[in-house]
Short mmCIF file of C-alpha atoms and ligand atoms in Angstrom, two decimals:
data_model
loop_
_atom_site.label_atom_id
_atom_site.label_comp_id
_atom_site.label_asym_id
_atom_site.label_seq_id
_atom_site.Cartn_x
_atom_site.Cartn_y
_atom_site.Cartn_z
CA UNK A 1 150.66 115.83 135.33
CA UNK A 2 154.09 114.27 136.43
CA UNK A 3 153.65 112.89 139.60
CA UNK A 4 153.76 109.18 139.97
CA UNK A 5 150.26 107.00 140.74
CA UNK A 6 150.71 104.29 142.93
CA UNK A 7 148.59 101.48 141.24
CA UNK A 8 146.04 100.58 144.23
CA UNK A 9 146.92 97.50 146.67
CA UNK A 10 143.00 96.98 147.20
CA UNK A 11 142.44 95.87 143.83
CA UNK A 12 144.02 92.54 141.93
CA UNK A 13 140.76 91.87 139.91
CA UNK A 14 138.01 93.70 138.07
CA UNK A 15 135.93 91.87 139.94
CA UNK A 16 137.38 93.11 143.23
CA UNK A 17 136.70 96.95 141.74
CA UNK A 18 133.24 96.80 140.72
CA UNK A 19 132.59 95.49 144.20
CA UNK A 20 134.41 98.12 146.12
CA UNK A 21 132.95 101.27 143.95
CA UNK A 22 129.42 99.48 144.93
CA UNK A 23 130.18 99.75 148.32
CA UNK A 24 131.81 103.68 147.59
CA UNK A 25 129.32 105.12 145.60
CA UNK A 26 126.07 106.68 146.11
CA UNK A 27 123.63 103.48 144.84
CA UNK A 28 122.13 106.13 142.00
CA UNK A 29 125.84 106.55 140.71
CA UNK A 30 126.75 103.21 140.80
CA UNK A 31 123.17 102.01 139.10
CA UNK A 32 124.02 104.25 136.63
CA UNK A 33 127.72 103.02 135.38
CA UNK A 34 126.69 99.57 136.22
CA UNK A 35 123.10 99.56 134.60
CA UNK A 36 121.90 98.44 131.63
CA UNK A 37 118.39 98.75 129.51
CA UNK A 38 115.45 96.62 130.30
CA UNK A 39 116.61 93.21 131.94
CA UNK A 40 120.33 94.04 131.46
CA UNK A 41 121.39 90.25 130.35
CA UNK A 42 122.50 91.83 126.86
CA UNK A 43 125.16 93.53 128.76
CA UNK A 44 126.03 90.08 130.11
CA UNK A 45 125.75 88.61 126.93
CA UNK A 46 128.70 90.96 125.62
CA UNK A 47 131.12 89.71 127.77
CA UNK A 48 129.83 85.73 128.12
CA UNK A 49 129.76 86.07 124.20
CA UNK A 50 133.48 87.15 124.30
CA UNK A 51 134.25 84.39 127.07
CA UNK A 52 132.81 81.70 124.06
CA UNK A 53 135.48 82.71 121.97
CA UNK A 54 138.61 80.37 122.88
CA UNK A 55 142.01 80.62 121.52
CA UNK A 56 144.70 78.65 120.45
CA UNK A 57 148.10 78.14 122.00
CA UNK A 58 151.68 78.12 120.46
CA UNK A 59 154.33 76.35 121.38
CA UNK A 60 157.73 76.74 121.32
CA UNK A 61 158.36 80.08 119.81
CA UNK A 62 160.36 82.67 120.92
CA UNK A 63 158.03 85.27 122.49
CA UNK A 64 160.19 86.67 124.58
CA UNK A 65 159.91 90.55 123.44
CA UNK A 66 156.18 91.53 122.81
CA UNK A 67 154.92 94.75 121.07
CA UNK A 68 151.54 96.30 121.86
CA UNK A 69 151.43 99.43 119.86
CA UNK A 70 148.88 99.85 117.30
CA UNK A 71 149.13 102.64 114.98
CA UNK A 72 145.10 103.97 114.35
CA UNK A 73 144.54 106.96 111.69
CA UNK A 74 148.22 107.67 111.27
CA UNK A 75 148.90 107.87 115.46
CA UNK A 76 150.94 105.82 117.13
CA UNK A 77 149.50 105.06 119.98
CA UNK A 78 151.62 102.70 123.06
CA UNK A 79 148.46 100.14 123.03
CA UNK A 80 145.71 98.69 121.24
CA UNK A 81 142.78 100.20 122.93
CA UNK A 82 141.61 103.61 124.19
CA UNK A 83 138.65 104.64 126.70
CA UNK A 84 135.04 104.47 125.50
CA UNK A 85 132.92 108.11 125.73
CA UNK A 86 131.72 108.30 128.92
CA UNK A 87 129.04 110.68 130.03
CA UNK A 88 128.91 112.65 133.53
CA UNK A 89 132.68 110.39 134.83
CA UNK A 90 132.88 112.95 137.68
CA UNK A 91 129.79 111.41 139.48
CA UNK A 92 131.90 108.61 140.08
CA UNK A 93 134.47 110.49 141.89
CA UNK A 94 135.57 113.77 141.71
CA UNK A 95 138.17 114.54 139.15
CA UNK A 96 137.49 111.19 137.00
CA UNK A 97 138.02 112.82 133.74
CA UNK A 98 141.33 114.03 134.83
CA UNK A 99 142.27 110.42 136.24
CA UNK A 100 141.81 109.30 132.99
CA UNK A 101 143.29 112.20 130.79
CA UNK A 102 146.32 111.41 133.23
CA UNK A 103 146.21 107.66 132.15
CA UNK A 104 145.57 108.85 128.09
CA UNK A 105 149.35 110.06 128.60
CA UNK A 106 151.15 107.90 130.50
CA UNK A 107 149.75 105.20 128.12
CA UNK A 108 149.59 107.17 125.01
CA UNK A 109 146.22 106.39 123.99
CA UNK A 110 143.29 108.24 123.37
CA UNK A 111 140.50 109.18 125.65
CA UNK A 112 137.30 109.63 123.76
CA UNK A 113 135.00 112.80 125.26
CA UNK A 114 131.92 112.57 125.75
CA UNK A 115 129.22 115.12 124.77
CA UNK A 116 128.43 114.98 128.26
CA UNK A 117 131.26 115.08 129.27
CA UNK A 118 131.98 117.08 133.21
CA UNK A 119 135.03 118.31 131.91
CA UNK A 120 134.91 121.03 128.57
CA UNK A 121 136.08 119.36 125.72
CA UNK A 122 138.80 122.31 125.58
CA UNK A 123 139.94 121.24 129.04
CA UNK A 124 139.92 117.55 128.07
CA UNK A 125 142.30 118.27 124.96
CA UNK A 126 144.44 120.62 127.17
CA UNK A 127 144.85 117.56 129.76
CA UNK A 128 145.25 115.03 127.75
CA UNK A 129 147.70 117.40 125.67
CA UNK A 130 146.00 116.50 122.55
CA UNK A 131 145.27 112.89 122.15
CA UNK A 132 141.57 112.82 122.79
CA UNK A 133 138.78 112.57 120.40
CA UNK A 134 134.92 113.81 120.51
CA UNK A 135 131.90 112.08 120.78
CA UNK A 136 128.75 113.69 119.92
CA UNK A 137 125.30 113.15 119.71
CA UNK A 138 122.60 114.47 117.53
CA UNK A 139 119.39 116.11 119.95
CA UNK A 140 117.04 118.13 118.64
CA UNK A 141 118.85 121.09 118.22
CA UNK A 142 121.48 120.46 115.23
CA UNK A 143 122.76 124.43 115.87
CA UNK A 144 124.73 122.94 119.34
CA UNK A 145 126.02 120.23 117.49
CA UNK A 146 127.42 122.48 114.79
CA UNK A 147 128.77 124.97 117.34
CA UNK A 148 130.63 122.07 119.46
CA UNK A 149 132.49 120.84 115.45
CA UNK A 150 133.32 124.79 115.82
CA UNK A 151 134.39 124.53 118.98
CA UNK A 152 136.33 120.92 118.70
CA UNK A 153 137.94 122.41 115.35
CA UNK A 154 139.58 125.36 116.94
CA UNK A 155 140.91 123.11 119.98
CA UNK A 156 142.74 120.96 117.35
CA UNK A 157 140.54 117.91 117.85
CA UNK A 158 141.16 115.69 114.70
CA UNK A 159 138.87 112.78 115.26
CA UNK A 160 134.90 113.02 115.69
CA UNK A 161 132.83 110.01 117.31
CA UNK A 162 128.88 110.39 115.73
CA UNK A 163 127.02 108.62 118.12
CA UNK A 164 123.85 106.82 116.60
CA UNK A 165 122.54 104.56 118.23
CA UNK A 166 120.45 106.16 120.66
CA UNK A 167 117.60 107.84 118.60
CA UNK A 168 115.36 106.77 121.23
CA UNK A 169 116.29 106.31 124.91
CA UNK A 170 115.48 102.94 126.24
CA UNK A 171 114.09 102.49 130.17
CA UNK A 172 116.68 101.53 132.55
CA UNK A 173 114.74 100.69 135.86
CA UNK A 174 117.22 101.44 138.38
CA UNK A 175 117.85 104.92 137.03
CA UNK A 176 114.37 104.97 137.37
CA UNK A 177 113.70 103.51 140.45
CA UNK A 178 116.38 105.70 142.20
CA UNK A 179 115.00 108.91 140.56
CA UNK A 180 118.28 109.71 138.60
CA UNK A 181 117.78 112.28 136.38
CA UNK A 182 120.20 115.14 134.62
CA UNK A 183 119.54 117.58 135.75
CA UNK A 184 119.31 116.33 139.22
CA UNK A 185 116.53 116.29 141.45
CA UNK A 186 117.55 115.85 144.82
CA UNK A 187 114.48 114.48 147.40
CA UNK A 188 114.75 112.45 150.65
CA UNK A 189 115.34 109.16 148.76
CA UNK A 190 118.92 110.96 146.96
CA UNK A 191 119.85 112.42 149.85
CA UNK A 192 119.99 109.67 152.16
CA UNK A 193 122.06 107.72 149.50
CA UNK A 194 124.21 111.20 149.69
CA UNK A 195 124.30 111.07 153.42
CA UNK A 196 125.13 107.16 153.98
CA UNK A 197 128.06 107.65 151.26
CA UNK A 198 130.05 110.52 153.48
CA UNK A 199 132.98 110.46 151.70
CA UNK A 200 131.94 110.49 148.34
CA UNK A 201 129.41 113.30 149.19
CA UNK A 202 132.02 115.29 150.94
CA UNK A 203 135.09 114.71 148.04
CA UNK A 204 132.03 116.22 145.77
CA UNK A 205 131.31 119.09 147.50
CA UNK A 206 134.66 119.99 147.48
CA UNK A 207 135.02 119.68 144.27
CA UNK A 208 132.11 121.17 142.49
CA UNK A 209 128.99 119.53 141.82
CA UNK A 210 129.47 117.56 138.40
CA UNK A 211 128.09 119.07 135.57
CA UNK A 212 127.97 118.91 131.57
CA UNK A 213 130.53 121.59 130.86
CA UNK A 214 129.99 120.82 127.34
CA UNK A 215 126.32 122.54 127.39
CA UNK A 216 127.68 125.21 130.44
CA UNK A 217 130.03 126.71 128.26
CA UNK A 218 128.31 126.67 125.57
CA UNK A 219 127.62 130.39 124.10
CA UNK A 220 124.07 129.35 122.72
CA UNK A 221 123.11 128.25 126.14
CA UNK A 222 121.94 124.72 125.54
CA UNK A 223 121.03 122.37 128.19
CA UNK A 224 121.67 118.62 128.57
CA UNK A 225 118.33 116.95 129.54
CA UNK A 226 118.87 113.52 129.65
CA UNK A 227 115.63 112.16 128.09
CA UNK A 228 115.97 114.98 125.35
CA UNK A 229 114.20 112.79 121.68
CA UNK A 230 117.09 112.31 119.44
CA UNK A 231 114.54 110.43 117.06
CA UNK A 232 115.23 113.16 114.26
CA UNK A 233 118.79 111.96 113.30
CA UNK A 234 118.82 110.19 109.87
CA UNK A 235 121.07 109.67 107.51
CA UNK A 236 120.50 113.02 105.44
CA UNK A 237 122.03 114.23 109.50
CA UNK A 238 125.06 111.83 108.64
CA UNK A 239 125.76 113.77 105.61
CA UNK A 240 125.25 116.77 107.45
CA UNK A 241 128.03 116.07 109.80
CA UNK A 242 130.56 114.61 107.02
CA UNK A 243 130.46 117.82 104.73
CA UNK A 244 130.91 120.17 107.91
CA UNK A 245 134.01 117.94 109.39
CA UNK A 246 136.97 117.38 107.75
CA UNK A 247 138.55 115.08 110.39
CA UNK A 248 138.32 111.83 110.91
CA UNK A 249 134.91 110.84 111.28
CA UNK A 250 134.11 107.67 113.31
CA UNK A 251 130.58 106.41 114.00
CA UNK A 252 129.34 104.87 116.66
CA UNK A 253 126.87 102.25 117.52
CA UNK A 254 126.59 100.22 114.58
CA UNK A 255 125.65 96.73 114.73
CA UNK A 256 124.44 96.10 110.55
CA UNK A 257 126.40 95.26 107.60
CA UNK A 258 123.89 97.12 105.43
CA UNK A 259 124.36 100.17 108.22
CA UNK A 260 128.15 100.17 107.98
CA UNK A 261 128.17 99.76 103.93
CA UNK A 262 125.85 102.72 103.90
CA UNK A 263 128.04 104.76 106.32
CA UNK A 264 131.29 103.41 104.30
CA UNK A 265 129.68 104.62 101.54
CA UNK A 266 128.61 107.95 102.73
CA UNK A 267 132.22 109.27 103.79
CA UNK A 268 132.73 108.29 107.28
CA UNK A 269 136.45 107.26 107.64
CA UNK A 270 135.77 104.09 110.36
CA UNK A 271 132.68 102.36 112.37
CA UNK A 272 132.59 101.75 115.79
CA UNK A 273 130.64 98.26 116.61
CA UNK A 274 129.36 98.46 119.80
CA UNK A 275 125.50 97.91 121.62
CA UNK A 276 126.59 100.53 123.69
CA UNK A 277 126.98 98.20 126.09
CA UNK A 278 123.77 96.68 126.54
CA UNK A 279 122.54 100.06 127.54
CA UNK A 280 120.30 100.38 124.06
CA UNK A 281 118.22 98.32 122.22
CA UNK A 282 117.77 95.28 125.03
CA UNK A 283 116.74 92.74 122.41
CA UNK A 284 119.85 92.82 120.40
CA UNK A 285 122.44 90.83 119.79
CA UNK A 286 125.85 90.80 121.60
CA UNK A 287 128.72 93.15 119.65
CA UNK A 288 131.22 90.49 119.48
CA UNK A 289 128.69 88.49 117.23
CA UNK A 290 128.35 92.20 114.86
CA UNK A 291 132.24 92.41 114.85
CA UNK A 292 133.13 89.68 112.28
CA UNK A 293 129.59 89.89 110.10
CA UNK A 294 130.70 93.47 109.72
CA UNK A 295 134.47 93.07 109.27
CA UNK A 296 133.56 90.75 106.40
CA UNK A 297 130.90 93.39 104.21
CA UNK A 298 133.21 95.96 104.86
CA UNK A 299 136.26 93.96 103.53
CA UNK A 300 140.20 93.86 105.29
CA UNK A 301 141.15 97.00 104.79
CA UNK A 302 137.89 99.39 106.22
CA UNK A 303 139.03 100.70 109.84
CA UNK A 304 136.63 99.44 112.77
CA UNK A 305 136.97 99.87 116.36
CA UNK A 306 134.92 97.84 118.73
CA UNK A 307 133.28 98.30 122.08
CA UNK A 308 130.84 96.30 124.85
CA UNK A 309 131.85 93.89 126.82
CA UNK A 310 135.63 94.24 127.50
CA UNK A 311 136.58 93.14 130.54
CA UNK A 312 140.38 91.74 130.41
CA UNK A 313 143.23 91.79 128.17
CA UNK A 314 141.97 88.78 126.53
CA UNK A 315 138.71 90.30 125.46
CA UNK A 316 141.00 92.83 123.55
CA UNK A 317 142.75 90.05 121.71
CA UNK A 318 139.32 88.02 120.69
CA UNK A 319 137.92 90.94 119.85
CA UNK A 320 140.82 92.13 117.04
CA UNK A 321 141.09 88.51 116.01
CA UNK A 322 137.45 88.93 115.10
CA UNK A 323 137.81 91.72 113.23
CA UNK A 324 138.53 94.87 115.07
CA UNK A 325 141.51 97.27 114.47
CA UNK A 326 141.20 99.27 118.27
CA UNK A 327 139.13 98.41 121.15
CA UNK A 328 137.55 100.97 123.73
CA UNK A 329 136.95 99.72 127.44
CA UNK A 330 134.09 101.28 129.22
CA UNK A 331 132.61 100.46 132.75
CA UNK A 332 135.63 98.73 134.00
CA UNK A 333 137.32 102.64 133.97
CA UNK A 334 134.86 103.69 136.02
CA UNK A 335 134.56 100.39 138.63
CA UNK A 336 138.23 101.14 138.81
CA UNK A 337 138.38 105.22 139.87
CA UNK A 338 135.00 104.44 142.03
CA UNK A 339 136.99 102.08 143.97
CA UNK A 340 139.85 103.89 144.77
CA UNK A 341 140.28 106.92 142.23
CA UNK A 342 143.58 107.35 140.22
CA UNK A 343 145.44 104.58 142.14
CA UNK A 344 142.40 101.83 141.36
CA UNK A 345 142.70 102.90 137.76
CA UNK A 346 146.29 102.78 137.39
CA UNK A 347 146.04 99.37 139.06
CA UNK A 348 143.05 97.87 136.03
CA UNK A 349 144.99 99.73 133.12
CA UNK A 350 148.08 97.44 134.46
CA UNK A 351 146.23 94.02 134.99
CA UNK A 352 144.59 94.90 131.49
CA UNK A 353 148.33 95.78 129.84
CA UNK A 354 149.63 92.87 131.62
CA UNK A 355 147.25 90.19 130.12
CA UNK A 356 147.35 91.51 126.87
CA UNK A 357 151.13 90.66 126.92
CA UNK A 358 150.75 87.47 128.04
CA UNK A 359 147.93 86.45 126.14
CA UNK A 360 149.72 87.14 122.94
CA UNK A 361 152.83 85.56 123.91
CA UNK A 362 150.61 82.60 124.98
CA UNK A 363 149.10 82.35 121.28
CA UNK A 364 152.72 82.20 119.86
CA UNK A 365 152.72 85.41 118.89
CA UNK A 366 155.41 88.78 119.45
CA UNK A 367 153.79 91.55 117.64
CA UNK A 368 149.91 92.94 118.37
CA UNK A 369 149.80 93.76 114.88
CA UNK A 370 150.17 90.45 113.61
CA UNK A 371 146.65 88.91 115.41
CA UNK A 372 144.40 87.18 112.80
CA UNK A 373 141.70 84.90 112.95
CA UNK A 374 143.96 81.96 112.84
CA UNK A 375 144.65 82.39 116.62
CA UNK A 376 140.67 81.61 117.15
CA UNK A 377 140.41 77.74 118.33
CA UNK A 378 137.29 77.22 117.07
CA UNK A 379 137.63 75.89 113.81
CA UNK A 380 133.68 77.88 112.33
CA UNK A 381 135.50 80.89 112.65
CA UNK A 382 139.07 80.34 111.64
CA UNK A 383 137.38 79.05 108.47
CA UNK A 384 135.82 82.73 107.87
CA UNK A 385 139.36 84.35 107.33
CA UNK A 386 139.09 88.05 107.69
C1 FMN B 401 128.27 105.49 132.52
C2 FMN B 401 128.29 105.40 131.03
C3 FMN B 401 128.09 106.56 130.27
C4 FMN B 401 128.14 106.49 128.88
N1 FMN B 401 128.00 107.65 128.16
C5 FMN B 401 128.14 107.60 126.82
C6 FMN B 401 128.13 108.81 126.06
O1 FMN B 401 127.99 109.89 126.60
N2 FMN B 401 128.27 108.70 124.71
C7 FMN B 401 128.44 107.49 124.07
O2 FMN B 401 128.57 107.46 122.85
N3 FMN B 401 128.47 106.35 124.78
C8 FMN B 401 128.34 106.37 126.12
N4 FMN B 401 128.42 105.21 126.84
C9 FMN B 401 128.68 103.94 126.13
C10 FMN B 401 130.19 103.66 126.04
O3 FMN B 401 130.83 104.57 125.19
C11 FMN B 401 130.46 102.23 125.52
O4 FMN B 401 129.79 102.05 124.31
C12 FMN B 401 130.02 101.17 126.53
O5 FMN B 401 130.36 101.56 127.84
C13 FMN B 401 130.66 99.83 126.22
O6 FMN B 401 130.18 98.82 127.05
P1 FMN B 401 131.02 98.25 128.30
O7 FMN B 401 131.28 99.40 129.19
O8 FMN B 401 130.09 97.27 128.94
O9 FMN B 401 132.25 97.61 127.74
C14 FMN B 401 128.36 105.24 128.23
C15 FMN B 401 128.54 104.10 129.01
C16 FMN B 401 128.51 104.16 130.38
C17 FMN B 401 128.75 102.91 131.16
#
């Protein structure tokens, strides 16, 4: 885990990794990371919805020394945002979810695992020597859920991401139209993207064909299918989960203030806002425009992360001025390992780190921790004062 990661000299710009991983990845791996449900423009509207949001600057303070920790359920972590559960990272390129257990440490922050994860969530605590948390979704089978709370209890996992926002999977055409499945099913069409994307298809091989090691190990021998109903989850399942896990309990997808007061209310110790970043329901409306509607049922004190739509430094800043006490990032992770694996991440997490500085220098201000709504230029939302 020691050795040093050259941050990548092909990147300077997000932009400049989602376009290189395009060009790196197998089309039906970069269709998935980059796709979105039915026309996709609510994962636009997350970010253009964030871009709205302008802030203030301050003059003439000293700003000189800046501090970006964030302390979030009694850990201090080195910065105010961790990485977003991300199913199946390997397909991007081999040994993604060690890239970013890798990152989890030098940065200290957390790494959230997926369900899906291609790395066991035993493994993932073991390389990210403790600091990552578990996401989980309810399927039909509530048995696997309880065995992986087992499972995530005996690893010395202390924080539990309930997923709920996806009772129903909605259509994403390019999985469909390039026949992406899990399992796989490889015909002509997959394996000429395969064949004109040599190096990724060789890397893989070498590797080990990604898998959900989360259902492989498993002693009850589950399988992950993809399209798999999770329509039965309700919140008698919420209660479910709460009595059987002690830990913190986080969950995620929540976009209603009658929602999060009934999940307050029910035990769970924070929410995370998100849309799942436009990959859900297509008609709804962008997180950032949940965050501070939320944020104000659930009063100051309630803990709420936020996800959907980062995409800079910035983003992080509007999105705790609106309301949010840690941010996950998502997609731009995996732009940044397709384009050029541990070195292209190293090189976002820095351009990220780098404008979160300067952005809250720029607002007047020395300390993450002291953000507010006051640093919002618009004058609407200042006036809400959360
Ligand atoms: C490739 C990919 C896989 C994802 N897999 C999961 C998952 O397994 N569980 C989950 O709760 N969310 C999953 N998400 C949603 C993310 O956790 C997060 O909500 C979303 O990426 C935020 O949007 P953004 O990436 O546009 O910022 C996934 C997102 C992507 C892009």
């Amino acid at each position: 885990m020691s050795e040093k990661i050259i941050p990548s000299k092909k990147i300077h710009s997000l932009e400049d990794a989602r376009n290189l991983s395009k060009k790196r990845l197998p089309k039906m791996f970069f269709d998935f990371v980059d796709g979105a449900s039915g026309d996709e423009k609510l994962c636009e509207l997350n970010s253009t919805a964030l871009d709205q949001i302008r802030l203030e600057p301050r003059v003439l303070r000293n700003v000189e020394k800046r501090n970006l920790s964030k302390k979030f359920f009694g850990v201090n972590y080195d910065l105010p945002f961790g990485f977003a559960p991300m199913g199946m990272c390997n397909l991007t390129w081999p040994g993604a979810d060690k890239m970013l257990a890798k990152e989890s440490i030098i940065n200290n922050i957390p790494t959230c695992v997926s369900m899906a994860s291609t790395t066991s969530l035993e493994k993932m605590y073991e390389f990210t020597e403790g600091r990552s948390w578990l996401q989980l979704y309810i399927f039909q089978d509530e048995k696997f859920v309880m065995e992986l709370l087992d499972r995530a209890k005996k690893t010395g996992y202390k924080t539990l991401v309930l997923t709920v926002d996806v009772p129903i999977q909605f259509r994403r055409a390019k999985d469909d139209k390039n026949g992406f499945t899990v399992p796989f099913k490889i015909g002509p069409k997959q394996f000429f993207d395969f064949a004109t994307h040599p190096n990724w298809s060789i890397s893989t091989l070498l590797y080990g064909i990604p898998k959900p090691m989360n259902y492989e190990t498993s002693k009850g021998g589950n399988k992950f299918v993809r399209s798999e109903s999770r329509g039965s989850t309700d919140w008698e399942t919420l209660k479910r989960i709460r009595n059987a896990w002690k830990g913190n309990l986080v969950v995620k997808g929540v976009m209603s203030q009658d929602d999060s007061l009934k999940i307050k209310d029910i035990g769970a110790d924070a929410i995370q806002v998100s849309n799942h970043g436009g990959r859900q329901l297509e008609s709804a409306t962008s997180a950032i425009n949940a965050l501070p509607l939320i944020r104000k049922a659930l009063g100051p004190e309630f803990p709420l992360i936020f996800d959907s739509g980062i995409r800079s430094g910035g983003d992080i800043i509007r999105a705790l001025a609106f309301g949010a006490d840690y941010v996950m990032i998502g997609r731009p992770l995996m732009y940044a390992i397709g384009a050029d694996g541990a070195q292209g991440l190293r090189k976002i997490i820095e351009i990220i780190k780098g404008e979160l500085s300067t952005t809250l220098g720029l607002v007047g201000l020395t300390d993450i921790n002291e953000i507010t709504s006051e640093i919002i230029a618009q004058k609407f939302f200042k006036d809400m004062k959360y």
